[in-house]
Amino acid sequence: MAESMNIEEMEIPDDAIERIARCLLPALQAFFESDEGKGEFARWLAQREPLNNPAA
């Protein structure tokens, strides 16, 4: 039987995380600068608003 891995116990080297981030950053920046990305971000903020202001 194969052992299951717990992702929380994985140790990923910092340089590997940095390389992945450098690959993803241009695509993420392009998305959030686009009209679609700005709209998605605005919807996400609107969904979070009740969580940030529970007394309102």
mmCIF file of N, CA, C and O in Angstrom:
data_model
loop_
_atom_site.group_PDB
_atom_site.id
_atom_site.type_symbol
_atom_site.label_atom_id
_atom_site.label_comp_id
_atom_site.label_asym_id
_atom_site.label_seq_id
_atom_site.Cartn_x
_atom_site.Cartn_y
_atom_site.Cartn_z
ATOM 1 N N MET A 1 0.846 -1.179 0.000
ATOM 2 C CA MET A 1 0.000 0.000 0.000
ATOM 3 C C MET A 1 0.895 1.247 0.000
ATOM 4 O O MET A 1 1.828 1.348 0.779
ATOM 5 N N ALA A 2 0.599 2.184 -0.849
ATOM 6 C CA ALA A 2 1.401 3.406 -0.954
ATOM 7 C C ALA A 2 1.080 4.352 0.199
ATOM 8 O O ALA A 2 -0.067 4.483 0.609
ATOM 9 N N GLU A 3 2.137 4.997 0.705
ATOM 10 C CA GLU A 3 1.957 5.974 1.766
ATOM 11 C C GLU A 3 1.376 7.257 1.202
ATOM 12 O O GLU A 3 1.799 7.711 0.151
ATOM 13 N N SER A 4 0.417 7.836 1.886
ATOM 14 C CA SER A 4 -0.133 9.111 1.420
ATOM 15 C C SER A 4 0.747 10.241 1.929
ATOM 16 O O SER A 4 1.348 10.150 3.000
ATOM 17 N N MET A 5 0.855 11.296 1.123
ATOM 18 C CA MET A 5 1.671 12.448 1.504
ATOM 19 C C MET A 5 0.784 13.557 2.044
ATOM 20 O O MET A 5 -0.272 13.832 1.487
ATOM 21 N N ASN A 6 1.222 14.159 3.092
ATOM 22 C CA ASN A 6 0.543 15.324 3.635
ATOM 23 C C ASN A 6 1.282 16.545 3.105
ATOM 24 O O ASN A 6 2.448 16.768 3.434
ATOM 25 N N ILE A 7 0.607 17.342 2.281
ATOM 26 C CA ILE A 7 1.267 18.484 1.638
ATOM 27 C C ILE A 7 1.788 19.491 2.660
ATOM 28 O O ILE A 7 2.759 20.196 2.411
ATOM 29 N N GLU A 8 1.169 19.550 3.821
ATOM 30 C CA GLU A 8 1.614 20.482 4.852
ATOM 31 C C GLU A 8 2.965 20.077 5.438
ATOM 32 O O GLU A 8 3.658 20.891 6.028
ATOM 33 N N GLU A 9 3.337 18.819 5.276
ATOM 34 C CA GLU A 9 4.608 18.346 5.802
ATOM 35 C C GLU A 9 5.731 18.413 4.770
ATOM 36 O O GLU A 9 6.872 18.116 5.077
ATOM 37 N N MET A 10 5.402 18.803 3.533
ATOM 38 C CA MET A 10 6.417 18.885 2.486
ATOM 39 C C MET A 10 7.313 20.094 2.730
ATOM 40 O O MET A 10 6.841 21.145 3.144
ATOM 41 N N GLU A 11 8.575 19.910 2.471
ATOM 42 C CA GLU A 11 9.514 21.020 2.567
ATOM 43 C C GLU A 11 9.961 21.366 1.155
ATOM 44 O O GLU A 11 10.659 20.588 0.516
ATOM 45 N N ILE A 12 9.530 22.522 0.675
ATOM 46 C CA ILE A 12 9.888 22.980 -0.659
ATOM 47 C C ILE A 12 10.977 24.029 -0.493
ATOM 48 O O ILE A 12 10.782 25.013 0.224
ATOM 49 N N PRO A 13 12.109 23.833 -1.139
ATOM 50 C CA PRO A 13 13.202 24.799 -1.005
ATOM 51 C C PRO A 13 12.777 26.194 -1.487
ATOM 52 O O PRO A 13 11.990 26.335 -2.430
ATOM 53 N N ASP A 14 13.282 27.210 -0.820
ATOM 54 C CA ASP A 14 12.947 28.588 -1.164
ATOM 55 C C ASP A 14 13.257 28.911 -2.620
ATOM 56 O O ASP A 14 12.490 29.624 -3.268
ATOM 57 N N ASP A 15 14.365 28.382 -3.154
ATOM 58 C CA ASP A 15 14.714 28.698 -4.537
ATOM 59 C C ASP A 15 13.705 28.089 -5.511
ATOM 60 O O ASP A 15 13.409 28.674 -6.551
ATOM 61 N N ALA A 16 13.113 26.956 -5.174
ATOM 62 C CA ALA A 16 12.085 26.354 -6.030
ATOM 63 C C ALA A 16 10.820 27.210 -6.010
ATOM 64 O O ALA A 16 10.202 27.440 -7.055
ATOM 65 N N ILE A 17 10.443 27.695 -4.840
ATOM 66 C CA ILE A 17 9.272 28.561 -4.726
ATOM 67 C C ILE A 17 9.500 29.843 -5.520
ATOM 68 O O ILE A 17 8.612 30.317 -6.231
ATOM 69 N N GLU A 18 10.692 30.395 -5.426
ATOM 70 C CA GLU A 18 10.996 31.627 -6.157
ATOM 71 C C GLU A 18 10.939 31.407 -7.669
ATOM 72 O O GLU A 18 10.414 32.241 -8.407
ATOM 73 N N ARG A 19 11.449 30.279 -8.148
ATOM 74 C CA ARG A 19 11.398 29.998 -9.593
ATOM 75 C C ARG A 19 9.963 29.858 -10.074
ATOM 76 O O ARG A 19 9.600 30.362 -11.144
ATOM 77 N N ILE A 20 9.129 29.190 -9.296
ATOM 78 C CA ILE A 20 7.714 29.050 -9.662
ATOM 79 C C ILE A 20 7.049 30.417 -9.685
ATOM 80 O O ILE A 20 6.301 30.746 -10.605
ATOM 81 N N ALA A 21 7.320 31.234 -8.681
ATOM 82 C CA ALA A 21 6.723 32.566 -8.611
ATOM 83 C C ALA A 21 7.148 33.426 -9.799
ATOM 84 O O ALA A 21 6.332 34.147 -10.373
ATOM 85 N N ARG A 22 8.412 33.329 -10.186
ATOM 86 C CA ARG A 22 8.897 34.107 -11.333
ATOM 87 C C ARG A 22 8.212 33.682 -12.629
ATOM 88 O O ARG A 22 7.997 34.490 -13.519
ATOM 89 N N CYS A 23 7.853 32.409 -12.737
ATOM 90 C CA CYS A 23 7.137 31.926 -13.926
ATOM 91 C C CYS A 23 5.693 32.414 -13.945
ATOM 92 O O CYS A 23 5.146 32.730 -15.000
ATOM 93 N N LEU A 24 5.068 32.452 -12.773
ATOM 94 C CA LEU A 24 3.651 32.817 -12.684
ATOM 95 C C LEU A 24 3.408 34.324 -12.684
ATOM 96 O O LEU A 24 2.346 34.776 -13.125
ATOM 97 N N LEU A 25 4.349 35.093 -12.185
ATOM 98 C CA LEU A 25 4.146 36.525 -12.001
ATOM 99 C C LEU A 25 3.702 37.268 -13.263
ATOM 100 O O LEU A 25 2.711 38.008 -13.206
ATOM 101 N N PRO A 26 4.345 37.095 -14.408
ATOM 102 C CA PRO A 26 3.906 37.849 -15.589
ATOM 103 C C PRO A 26 2.454 37.559 -15.987
ATOM 104 O O PRO A 26 1.711 38.483 -16.332
ATOM 105 N N ALA A 27 2.040 36.314 -15.901
ATOM 106 C CA ALA A 27 0.660 35.963 -16.256
ATOM 107 C C ALA A 27 -0.323 36.545 -15.244
ATOM 108 O O ALA A 27 -1.393 37.052 -15.623
ATOM 109 N N LEU A 28 0.026 36.505 -13.965
ATOM 110 C CA LEU A 28 -0.851 37.074 -12.936
ATOM 111 C C LEU A 28 -0.977 38.586 -13.095
ATOM 112 O O LEU A 28 -2.076 39.148 -12.989
ATOM 113 N N GLN A 29 0.141 39.255 -13.346
ATOM 114 C CA GLN A 29 0.110 40.697 -13.547
ATOM 115 C C GLN A 29 -0.743 41.060 -14.758
ATOM 116 O O GLN A 29 -1.559 41.984 -14.694
ATOM 117 N N ALA A 30 -0.584 40.333 -15.854
ATOM 118 C CA ALA A 30 -1.351 40.614 -17.065
ATOM 119 C C ALA A 30 -2.840 40.425 -16.804
ATOM 120 O O ALA A 30 -3.666 41.234 -17.253
ATOM 121 N N PHE A 31 -3.201 39.365 -16.076
ATOM 122 C CA PHE A 31 -4.614 39.124 -15.793
ATOM 123 C C PHE A 31 -5.206 40.248 -14.955
ATOM 124 O O PHE A 31 -6.268 40.785 -15.274
ATOM 125 N N PHE A 32 -4.544 40.620 -13.872
ATOM 126 C CA PHE A 32 -5.115 41.623 -12.978
ATOM 127 C C PHE A 32 -5.063 43.030 -13.562
ATOM 128 O O PHE A 32 -5.766 43.921 -13.087
ATOM 129 N N GLU A 33 -4.276 43.251 -14.603
ATOM 130 C CA GLU A 33 -4.277 44.538 -15.295
ATOM 131 C C GLU A 33 -5.334 44.589 -16.390
ATOM 132 O O GLU A 33 -5.671 45.670 -16.865
ATOM 133 N N SER A 34 -5.884 43.431 -16.768
ATOM 134 C CA SER A 34 -6.902 43.381 -17.821
ATOM 135 C C SER A 34 -8.260 43.787 -17.251
ATOM 136 O O SER A 34 -8.485 43.791 -16.037
ATOM 137 N N ASP A 35 -9.198 44.128 -18.145
ATOM 138 C CA ASP A 35 -10.556 44.471 -17.714
ATOM 139 C C ASP A 35 -11.211 43.295 -16.998
ATOM 140 O O ASP A 35 -11.895 43.469 -15.991
ATOM 141 N N GLU A 36 -10.997 42.091 -17.526
ATOM 142 C CA GLU A 36 -11.565 40.893 -16.903
ATOM 143 C C GLU A 36 -11.015 40.720 -15.482
ATOM 144 O O GLU A 36 -11.766 40.459 -14.544
ATOM 145 N N GLY A 37 -9.725 40.871 -15.335
ATOM 146 C CA GLY A 37 -9.105 40.714 -14.028
ATOM 147 C C GLY A 37 -9.561 41.771 -13.040
ATOM 148 O O GLY A 37 -9.801 41.480 -11.863
ATOM 149 N N LYS A 38 -9.699 43.003 -13.513
ATOM 150 C CA LYS A 38 -10.181 44.075 -12.632
ATOM 151 C C LYS A 38 -11.609 43.794 -12.177
ATOM 152 O O LYS A 38 -11.966 44.044 -11.027
ATOM 153 N N GLY A 39 -12.435 43.261 -13.093
ATOM 154 C CA GLY A 39 -13.806 42.911 -12.737
ATOM 155 C C GLY A 39 -13.858 41.781 -11.729
ATOM 156 O O GLY A 39 -14.634 41.829 -10.767
ATOM 157 N N GLU A 40 -13.043 40.753 -11.940
ATOM 158 C CA GLU A 40 -12.989 39.633 -10.996
ATOM 159 C C GLU A 40 -12.540 40.106 -9.617
ATOM 160 O O GLU A 40 -13.091 39.691 -8.600
ATOM 161 N N PHE A 41 -11.551 40.974 -9.588
ATOM 162 C CA PHE A 41 -11.053 41.489 -8.312
ATOM 163 C C PHE A 41 -12.129 42.307 -7.606
ATOM 164 O O PHE A 41 -12.331 42.172 -6.398
ATOM 165 N N ALA A 42 -12.855 43.122 -8.352
ATOM 166 C CA ALA A 42 -13.934 43.923 -7.766
ATOM 167 C C ALA A 42 -15.021 43.015 -7.188
ATOM 168 O O ALA A 42 -15.532 43.275 -6.088
ATOM 169 N N ARG A 43 -15.379 41.942 -7.891
ATOM 170 C CA ARG A 43 -16.383 40.998 -7.381
ATOM 171 C C ARG A 43 -15.875 40.301 -6.123
ATOM 172 O O ARG A 43 -16.624 40.097 -5.161
ATOM 173 N N TRP A 44 -14.597 39.944 -6.116
ATOM 174 C CA TRP A 44 -14.014 39.297 -4.945
ATOM 175 C C TRP A 44 -14.061 40.236 -3.738
ATOM 176 O O TRP A 44 -14.416 39.826 -2.639
ATOM 177 N N LEU A 45 -13.707 41.514 -3.956
ATOM 178 C CA LEU A 45 -13.764 42.491 -2.865
ATOM 179 C C LEU A 45 -15.187 42.654 -2.353
ATOM 180 O O LEU A 45 -15.407 42.754 -1.139
ATOM 181 N N ALA A 46 -16.156 42.695 -3.251
ATOM 182 C CA ALA A 46 -17.554 42.852 -2.848
ATOM 183 C C ALA A 46 -18.016 41.663 -2.012
ATOM 184 O O ALA A 46 -18.782 41.840 -1.052
ATOM 185 N N GLN A 47 -17.574 40.473 -2.347
ATOM 186 C CA GLN A 47 -17.939 39.290 -1.569
ATOM 187 C C GLN A 47 -17.322 39.338 -0.173
ATOM 188 O O GLN A 47 -17.896 38.841 0.788
ATOM 189 N N ARG A 48 -16.158 39.917 -0.050
ATOM 190 C CA ARG A 48 -15.464 39.982 1.233
ATOM 191 C C ARG A 48 -15.958 41.124 2.116
ATOM 192 O O ARG A 48 -15.750 41.105 3.320
ATOM 193 N N GLU A 49 -16.617 42.098 1.539
ATOM 194 C CA GLU A 49 -17.046 43.285 2.290
ATOM 195 C C GLU A 49 -17.865 42.919 3.545
ATOM 196 O O GLU A 49 -17.588 43.449 4.611
ATOM 197 N N PRO A 50 -18.849 42.025 3.459
ATOM 198 C CA PRO A 50 -19.590 41.685 4.684
ATOM 199 C C PRO A 50 -18.708 41.038 5.750
ATOM 200 O O PRO A 50 -18.966 41.186 6.933
ATOM 201 N N LEU A 51 -17.678 40.343 5.334
ATOM 202 C CA LEU A 51 -16.776 39.720 6.305
ATOM 203 C C LEU A 51 -15.920 40.757 7.019
ATOM 204 O O LEU A 51 -15.575 40.575 8.189
ATOM 205 N N ASN A 52 -15.591 41.849 6.321
ATOM 206 C CA ASN A 52 -14.736 42.883 6.903
ATOM 207 C C ASN A 52 -15.510 43.867 7.754
ATOM 208 O O ASN A 52 -14.944 44.535 8.601
ATOM 209 N N ASN A 53 -16.815 43.987 7.511
ATOM 210 C CA ASN A 53 -17.662 44.933 8.254
ATOM 211 C C ASN A 53 -18.893 44.209 8.771
ATOM 212 O O ASN A 53 -20.005 44.445 8.311
ATOM 213 N N PRO A 54 -18.751 43.344 9.755
ATOM 214 C CA PRO A 54 -19.909 42.563 10.222
ATOM 215 C C PRO A 54 -21.006 43.407 10.887
ATOM 216 O O PRO A 54 -22.148 43.033 10.882
ATOM 217 N N ALA A 55 -20.663 44.580 11.417
ATOM 218 C CA ALA A 55 -21.654 45.419 12.090
ATOM 219 C C ALA A 55 -22.451 46.264 11.093
ATOM 220 O O ALA A 55 -23.483 46.815 11.440
ATOM 221 N N ALA A 56 -21.992 46.361 9.860
ATOM 222 C CA ALA A 56 -22.664 47.203 8.884
ATOM 223 C C ALA A 56 -23.954 46.604 8.400
ATOM 224 O O ALA A 56 -24.243 45.487 8.473
#
